[in-house]
């Protein structure tokens, strides 16, 4: 069965400190993995996807197939990073997206 | 990108009544997805709506409770029927665009009293 697990509901990090939001997945094939972000009073939007191998707003995420993980990282947190972050999985190109429960990131001044 | 408009943005409804949520996309898309986001919870997929065929419902969701229409490639509706307070949630419409990126509506915040 497809499943996405985000073990932390809330993560508080001081400004300037490193950030790591954990995500583990369960899928029998080769999924596409995503991170979505929802800032306060804004709609859900794509942050990054594993196939792009890009860095967006200083965030990166590496797909580790051996550990079935897709952790989101940023070396130096900024106050504007405070938001709700969702890890998501898509099994096939035409298939639905399954979301994890989300982690609220709170950047402390 | 795809621009998605949802109506209404919020509503307060009496238990036992029904509410129909509309989702309009500025481009033609094959599949549209309806999600529910209960307070403090993640997004849960309700169903996938394809134009010209019946919607595909996820486990725990049935057509009688959440009937969906998909009359064309840019529009869909989700009805929440015979509402109870447990249906209070944010309902989101989503589409894929550009192959892999999902875009979301702003959501419909439903409160059932």
mmCIF file of C-alpha atoms in Angstrom:
data_model
loop_
_atom_site.group_PDB
_atom_site.id
_atom_site.type_symbol
_atom_site.label_atom_id
_atom_site.label_comp_id
_atom_site.label_asym_id
_atom_site.label_seq_id
_atom_site.Cartn_x
_atom_site.Cartn_y
_atom_site.Cartn_z
ATOM 1 C CA UNK A 1 0.000 0.000 0.000
ATOM 2 C CA UNK A 2 1.086 3.550 -0.621
ATOM 3 C CA UNK A 3 1.894 5.468 2.510
ATOM 4 C CA UNK A 4 3.751 8.644 3.440
ATOM 5 C CA UNK A 5 4.926 9.153 7.002
ATOM 6 C CA UNK A 6 5.994 12.428 8.527
ATOM 7 C CA UNK A 7 6.894 11.644 12.135
ATOM 8 C CA UNK A 8 6.936 15.222 13.426
ATOM 9 C CA UNK A 9 3.731 17.240 13.767
ATOM 10 C CA UNK A 10 5.610 20.314 14.888
ATOM 11 C CA UNK A 11 9.223 21.349 14.496
ATOM 12 C CA UNK A 12 10.574 24.499 16.122
ATOM 13 C CA UNK A 13 13.943 25.781 14.951
ATOM 14 C CA UNK A 14 15.838 28.945 15.714
ATOM 15 C CA UNK A 15 16.496 31.373 12.885
ATOM 16 C CA UNK A 16 19.836 30.568 11.258
ATOM 17 C CA UNK A 17 19.846 26.959 12.471
ATOM 18 C CA UNK A 18 19.650 23.984 10.109
ATOM 19 C CA UNK A 19 16.271 22.464 9.299
ATOM 20 C CA UNK A 20 15.409 18.869 8.510
ATOM 21 C CA UNK A 21 11.849 17.713 7.975
ATOM 22 C CA UNK A 22 11.607 13.951 7.857
ATOM 23 C CA UNK A 23 9.612 11.940 5.361
ATOM 24 C CA UNK A 24 9.476 8.192 4.818
ATOM 25 C CA UNK A 25 7.390 6.426 2.243
ATOM 26 C CA UNK A 26 6.071 3.009 1.406
ATOM 27 C CA UNK A 27 5.609 2.031 -2.223
ATOM 28 C CA UNK A 28 6.463 -1.102 -4.136
ATOM 29 C CA UNK A 29 7.677 0.563 -7.329
ATOM 30 C CA UNK A 30 9.497 3.779 -8.176
ATOM 31 C CA UNK A 31 7.392 6.700 -7.004
ATOM 32 C CA UNK A 32 7.639 10.383 -7.612
ATOM 33 C CA UNK A 33 8.190 12.288 -4.388
ATOM 34 C CA UNK A 34 7.233 15.883 -3.679
ATOM 35 C CA UNK A 35 7.293 18.466 -0.949
ATOM 36 C CA UNK A 36 4.347 20.852 -0.802
ATOM 37 C CA UNK A 37 4.155 23.923 1.402
ATOM 38 C CA UNK A 38 1.251 25.935 2.740
ATOM 39 C CA UNK A 39 2.035 29.370 4.096
ATOM 40 C CA UNK A 40 -0.440 31.108 6.362
ATOM 41 C CA UNK A 41 -3.603 32.104 4.488
ATOM 42 C CA UNK A 42 -2.241 30.815 1.170
ATOM 43 C CA UNK A 43 -3.122 27.797 -0.891
ATOM 44 C CA UNK A 44 -1.052 24.658 -1.012
ATOM 45 C CA UNK A 45 1.807 24.894 -3.507
ATOM 46 C CA UNK A 46 4.626 22.753 -4.793
ATOM 47 C CA UNK A 47 7.988 23.394 -3.170
ATOM 48 C CA UNK A 48 10.112 20.828 -4.949
ATOM 49 C CA UNK A 49 10.076 17.386 -6.553
ATOM 50 C CA UNK A 50 12.764 14.736 -6.482
ATOM 51 C CA UNK A 51 13.080 14.377 -10.262
ATOM 52 C CA UNK A 52 14.128 18.018 -10.612
ATOM 53 C CA UNK A 53 17.018 17.776 -8.167
ATOM 54 C CA UNK A 54 16.650 21.505 -7.613
ATOM 55 C CA UNK A 55 16.998 23.824 -4.660
ATOM 56 C CA UNK A 56 14.032 26.051 -4.005
ATOM 57 C CA UNK A 57 14.220 28.837 -1.398
ATOM 58 C CA UNK A 58 17.350 27.143 -0.081
ATOM 59 C CA UNK A 59 15.563 23.817 0.473
ATOM 60 C CA UNK A 60 16.789 20.524 -0.961
ATOM 61 C CA UNK A 61 15.560 16.962 -0.694
ATOM 62 C CA UNK A 62 17.312 13.787 -1.736
ATOM 63 C CA UNK A 63 15.469 10.597 -2.495
ATOM 64 C CA UNK A 64 17.066 7.685 -0.644
ATOM 65 C CA UNK A 65 15.585 4.526 -2.102
ATOM 66 C CA UNK A 66 17.420 2.268 0.328
ATOM 67 C CA UNK A 67 15.932 4.004 3.338
ATOM 68 C CA UNK A 68 12.732 4.968 1.463
ATOM 69 C CA UNK A 69 13.163 8.513 2.672
ATOM 70 C CA UNK A 70 12.824 11.971 1.176
ATOM 71 C CA UNK A 71 13.869 14.359 3.937
ATOM 72 C CA UNK A 72 13.668 18.109 3.349
ATOM 73 C CA UNK A 73 16.689 20.145 4.418
ATOM 74 C CA UNK A 74 17.821 23.736 4.622
ATOM 75 C CA UNK A 75 21.156 24.785 6.109
ATOM 76 C CA UNK A 76 20.004 28.095 7.600
ATOM 77 C CA UNK A 77 16.385 28.654 8.596
ATOM 78 C CA UNK A 78 14.669 31.958 7.893
ATOM 79 C CA UNK A 79 11.578 33.346 9.594
ATOM 80 C CA UNK A 80 9.637 33.261 6.332
ATOM 81 C CA UNK A 81 10.081 29.480 6.244
ATOM 82 C CA UNK A 82 7.424 29.119 8.932
ATOM 83 C CA UNK A 83 4.663 27.106 7.268
ATOM 84 C CA UNK A 84 3.024 23.712 6.998
ATOM 85 C CA UNK A 85 5.052 21.233 4.943
ATOM 86 C CA UNK A 86 3.614 18.118 3.353
ATOM 87 C CA UNK A 87 5.556 15.254 1.850
ATOM 88 C CA UNK A 88 3.681 13.579 -1.002
ATOM 89 C CA UNK A 89 3.960 10.560 -3.272
ATOM 90 C CA UNK A 90 2.674 9.745 -6.720
ATOM 91 C CA UNK A 91 2.916 6.177 -7.953
ATOM 92 C CA UNK A 92 2.335 6.579 -11.676
ATOM 93 C CA UNK A 93 2.116 9.497 -14.061
ATOM 94 C CA UNK A 94 -1.649 9.302 -14.138
ATOM 95 C CA UNK A 95 -2.173 8.349 -10.545
ATOM 96 C CA UNK A 96 -3.272 10.353 -7.569
ATOM 97 C CA UNK A 97 -1.035 12.061 -5.033
ATOM 98 C CA UNK A 98 -0.954 10.748 -1.481
ATOM 99 C CA UNK A 99 0.028 13.177 1.275
ATOM 100 C CA UNK A 100 1.682 12.722 4.631
ATOM 101 C CA UNK A 101 0.097 14.259 7.717
ATOM 102 C CA UNK A 102 2.297 17.307 7.477
ATOM 103 C CA UNK A 103 4.836 19.028 9.713
ATOM 104 C CA UNK A 104 4.357 22.534 10.991
ATOM 105 C CA UNK A 105 7.690 24.338 10.909
ATOM 106 C CA UNK A 106 7.991 27.209 13.339
ATOM 107 C CA UNK A 107 11.064 29.394 13.053
ATOM 108 C CA UNK A 108 11.953 31.088 16.304
ATOM 109 C CA UNK A 109 13.508 34.557 16.186
ATOM 110 C CA UNK B 1 0.479 26.919 -14.459
ATOM 111 C CA UNK B 2 -3.174 26.128 -13.864
ATOM 112 C CA UNK B 3 -5.426 28.558 -12.032
ATOM 113 C CA UNK B 4 -8.194 26.971 -10.007
ATOM 114 C CA UNK B 5 -11.190 28.792 -8.581
ATOM 115 C CA UNK B 6 -13.428 27.245 -5.965
ATOM 116 C CA UNK B 7 -16.818 28.445 -4.854
ATOM 117 C CA UNK B 8 -17.921 29.052 -2.182
ATOM 118 C CA UNK B 9 -14.811 29.897 -0.198
ATOM 119 C CA UNK B 10 -16.638 29.158 3.029
ATOM 120 C CA UNK B 11 -20.082 28.263 4.267
ATOM 121 C CA UNK B 12 -21.923 27.432 7.455
ATOM 122 C CA UNK B 13 -24.612 24.818 6.930
ATOM 123 C CA UNK B 14 -27.292 23.121 8.977
ATOM 124 C CA UNK B 15 -26.967 19.426 9.620
ATOM 125 C CA UNK B 16 -29.001 17.305 7.245
ATOM 126 C CA UNK B 17 -28.619 19.697 4.332
ATOM 127 C CA UNK B 18 -26.340 19.438 1.286
ATOM 128 C CA UNK B 19 -23.715 21.760 -0.150
ATOM 129 C CA UNK B 20 -22.340 21.761 -3.674
ATOM 130 C CA UNK B 21 -18.803 23.026 -4.192
ATOM 131 C CA UNK B 22 -17.718 24.198 -7.612
ATOM 132 C CA UNK B 23 -14.245 23.966 -9.104
ATOM 133 C CA UNK B 24 -13.300 25.862 -12.261
ATOM 134 C CA UNK B 25 -9.934 25.477 -14.010
ATOM 135 C CA UNK B 26 -8.565 27.912 -16.571
ATOM 136 C CA UNK B 27 -7.260 25.063 -18.748
ATOM 137 C CA UNK B 28 -8.561 21.727 -19.957
ATOM 138 C CA UNK B 29 -7.412 18.869 -17.764
ATOM 139 C CA UNK B 30 -8.092 15.164 -17.878
ATOM 140 C CA UNK B 31 -8.350 14.423 -14.183
ATOM 141 C CA UNK B 32 -9.565 16.522 -11.290
ATOM 142 C CA UNK B 33 -9.128 15.487 -7.684
ATOM 143 C CA UNK B 34 -11.163 16.285 -4.604
ATOM 144 C CA UNK B 35 -9.477 16.280 -1.195
ATOM 145 C CA UNK B 36 -10.660 16.815 2.354
ATOM 146 C CA UNK B 37 -8.513 18.452 5.002
ATOM 147 C CA UNK B 38 -9.992 18.077 8.459
ATOM 148 C CA UNK B 39 -8.788 20.369 11.240
ATOM 149 C CA UNK B 40 -5.191 19.544 12.123
ATOM 150 C CA UNK B 41 -5.116 16.674 9.658
ATOM 151 C CA UNK B 42 -3.529 15.983 6.313
ATOM 152 C CA UNK B 43 -5.168 16.020 2.925
ATOM 153 C CA UNK B 44 -7.233 12.925 2.277
ATOM 154 C CA UNK B 45 -8.231 12.104 -1.268
ATOM 155 C CA UNK B 46 -11.974 11.705 -1.667
ATOM 156 C CA UNK B 47 -12.217 10.861 -5.352
ATOM 157 C CA UNK B 48 -10.798 11.325 -8.827
ATOM 158 C CA UNK B 49 -13.111 12.856 -11.412
ATOM 159 C CA UNK B 50 -12.601 12.112 -15.097
ATOM 160 C CA UNK B 51 -14.642 13.791 -17.770
ATOM 161 C CA UNK B 52 -17.132 11.438 -19.357
ATOM 162 C CA UNK B 53 -16.969 8.716 -16.754
ATOM 163 C CA UNK B 54 -17.991 8.107 -13.173
ATOM 164 C CA UNK B 55 -15.710 9.340 -10.445
ATOM 165 C CA UNK B 56 -13.402 6.883 -8.704
ATOM 166 C CA UNK B 57 -13.818 6.991 -4.936
ATOM 167 C CA UNK B 58 -11.214 6.183 -2.329
ATOM 168 C CA UNK B 59 -11.793 3.786 0.510
ATOM 169 C CA UNK B 60 -14.145 5.277 3.067
ATOM 170 C CA UNK B 61 -15.901 7.600 0.627
ATOM 171 C CA UNK B 62 -19.077 6.747 -1.273
ATOM 172 C CA UNK B 63 -20.949 8.315 -4.129
ATOM 173 C CA UNK B 64 -24.179 8.715 -2.162
ATOM 174 C CA UNK B 65 -22.432 10.933 0.371
ATOM 175 C CA UNK B 66 -20.122 12.765 -2.038
ATOM 176 C CA UNK B 67 -21.639 12.826 -5.519
ATOM 177 C CA UNK B 68 -19.358 14.373 -8.125
ATOM 178 C CA UNK B 69 -20.085 15.829 -11.521
ATOM 179 C CA UNK B 70 -17.584 16.420 -14.302
ATOM 180 C CA UNK B 71 -19.505 17.859 -17.250
ATOM 181 C CA UNK B 72 -16.469 19.116 -19.175
ATOM 182 C CA UNK B 73 -12.684 19.354 -19.053
ATOM 183 C CA UNK B 74 -12.577 22.585 -17.032
ATOM 184 C CA UNK B 75 -15.265 22.128 -14.387
ATOM 185 C CA UNK B 76 -16.311 19.807 -11.591
ATOM 186 C CA UNK B 77 -18.603 19.857 -8.593
ATOM 187 C CA UNK B 78 -18.507 17.983 -5.309
ATOM 188 C CA UNK B 79 -21.654 17.722 -3.206
ATOM 189 C CA UNK B 80 -21.493 16.969 0.496
ATOM 190 C CA UNK B 81 -24.853 15.338 1.212
ATOM 191 C CA UNK B 82 -26.871 14.993 4.402
ATOM 192 C CA UNK B 83 -24.209 16.844 6.331
ATOM 193 C CA UNK B 84 -23.248 16.222 9.932
ATOM 194 C CA UNK B 85 -20.762 18.113 12.130
ATOM 195 C CA UNK B 86 -18.151 15.480 11.250
ATOM 196 C CA UNK B 87 -18.189 16.797 7.694
ATOM 197 C CA UNK B 88 -16.814 20.131 8.880
ATOM 198 C CA UNK B 89 -13.592 20.431 6.951
ATOM 199 C CA UNK B 90 -11.760 22.194 4.164
ATOM 200 C CA UNK B 91 -12.525 20.715 0.760
ATOM 201 C CA UNK B 92 -9.922 21.173 -1.954
ATOM 202 C CA UNK B 93 -9.979 20.754 -5.689
ATOM 203 C CA UNK B 94 -6.733 19.819 -7.457
ATOM 204 C CA UNK B 95 -5.455 19.174 -10.964
ATOM 205 C CA UNK B 96 -2.216 18.054 -12.541
ATOM 206 C CA UNK B 97 -0.512 20.433 -14.909
ATOM 207 C CA UNK B 98 2.691 20.059 -16.871
ATOM 208 C CA UNK B 99 2.838 16.352 -16.229
ATOM 209 C CA UNK B 100 3.657 16.137 -12.574
ATOM 210 C CA UNK B 101 2.860 19.333 -10.722
ATOM 211 C CA UNK B 102 -0.399 19.466 -8.810
ATOM 212 C CA UNK B 103 -2.222 22.770 -8.403
ATOM 213 C CA UNK B 104 -4.824 23.420 -5.748
ATOM 214 C CA UNK B 105 -7.810 25.633 -5.309
ATOM 215 C CA UNK B 106 -7.977 27.931 -2.333
ATOM 216 C CA UNK B 107 -10.329 25.533 -0.615
ATOM 217 C CA UNK B 108 -13.867 25.631 0.708
ATOM 218 C CA UNK B 109 -14.133 25.867 4.471
ATOM 219 C CA UNK B 110 -17.295 24.091 5.535
ATOM 220 C CA UNK B 111 -18.768 24.296 9.020
ATOM 221 C CA UNK B 112 -21.778 22.140 9.843
ATOM 222 C CA UNK B 113 -23.846 23.182 12.835
#
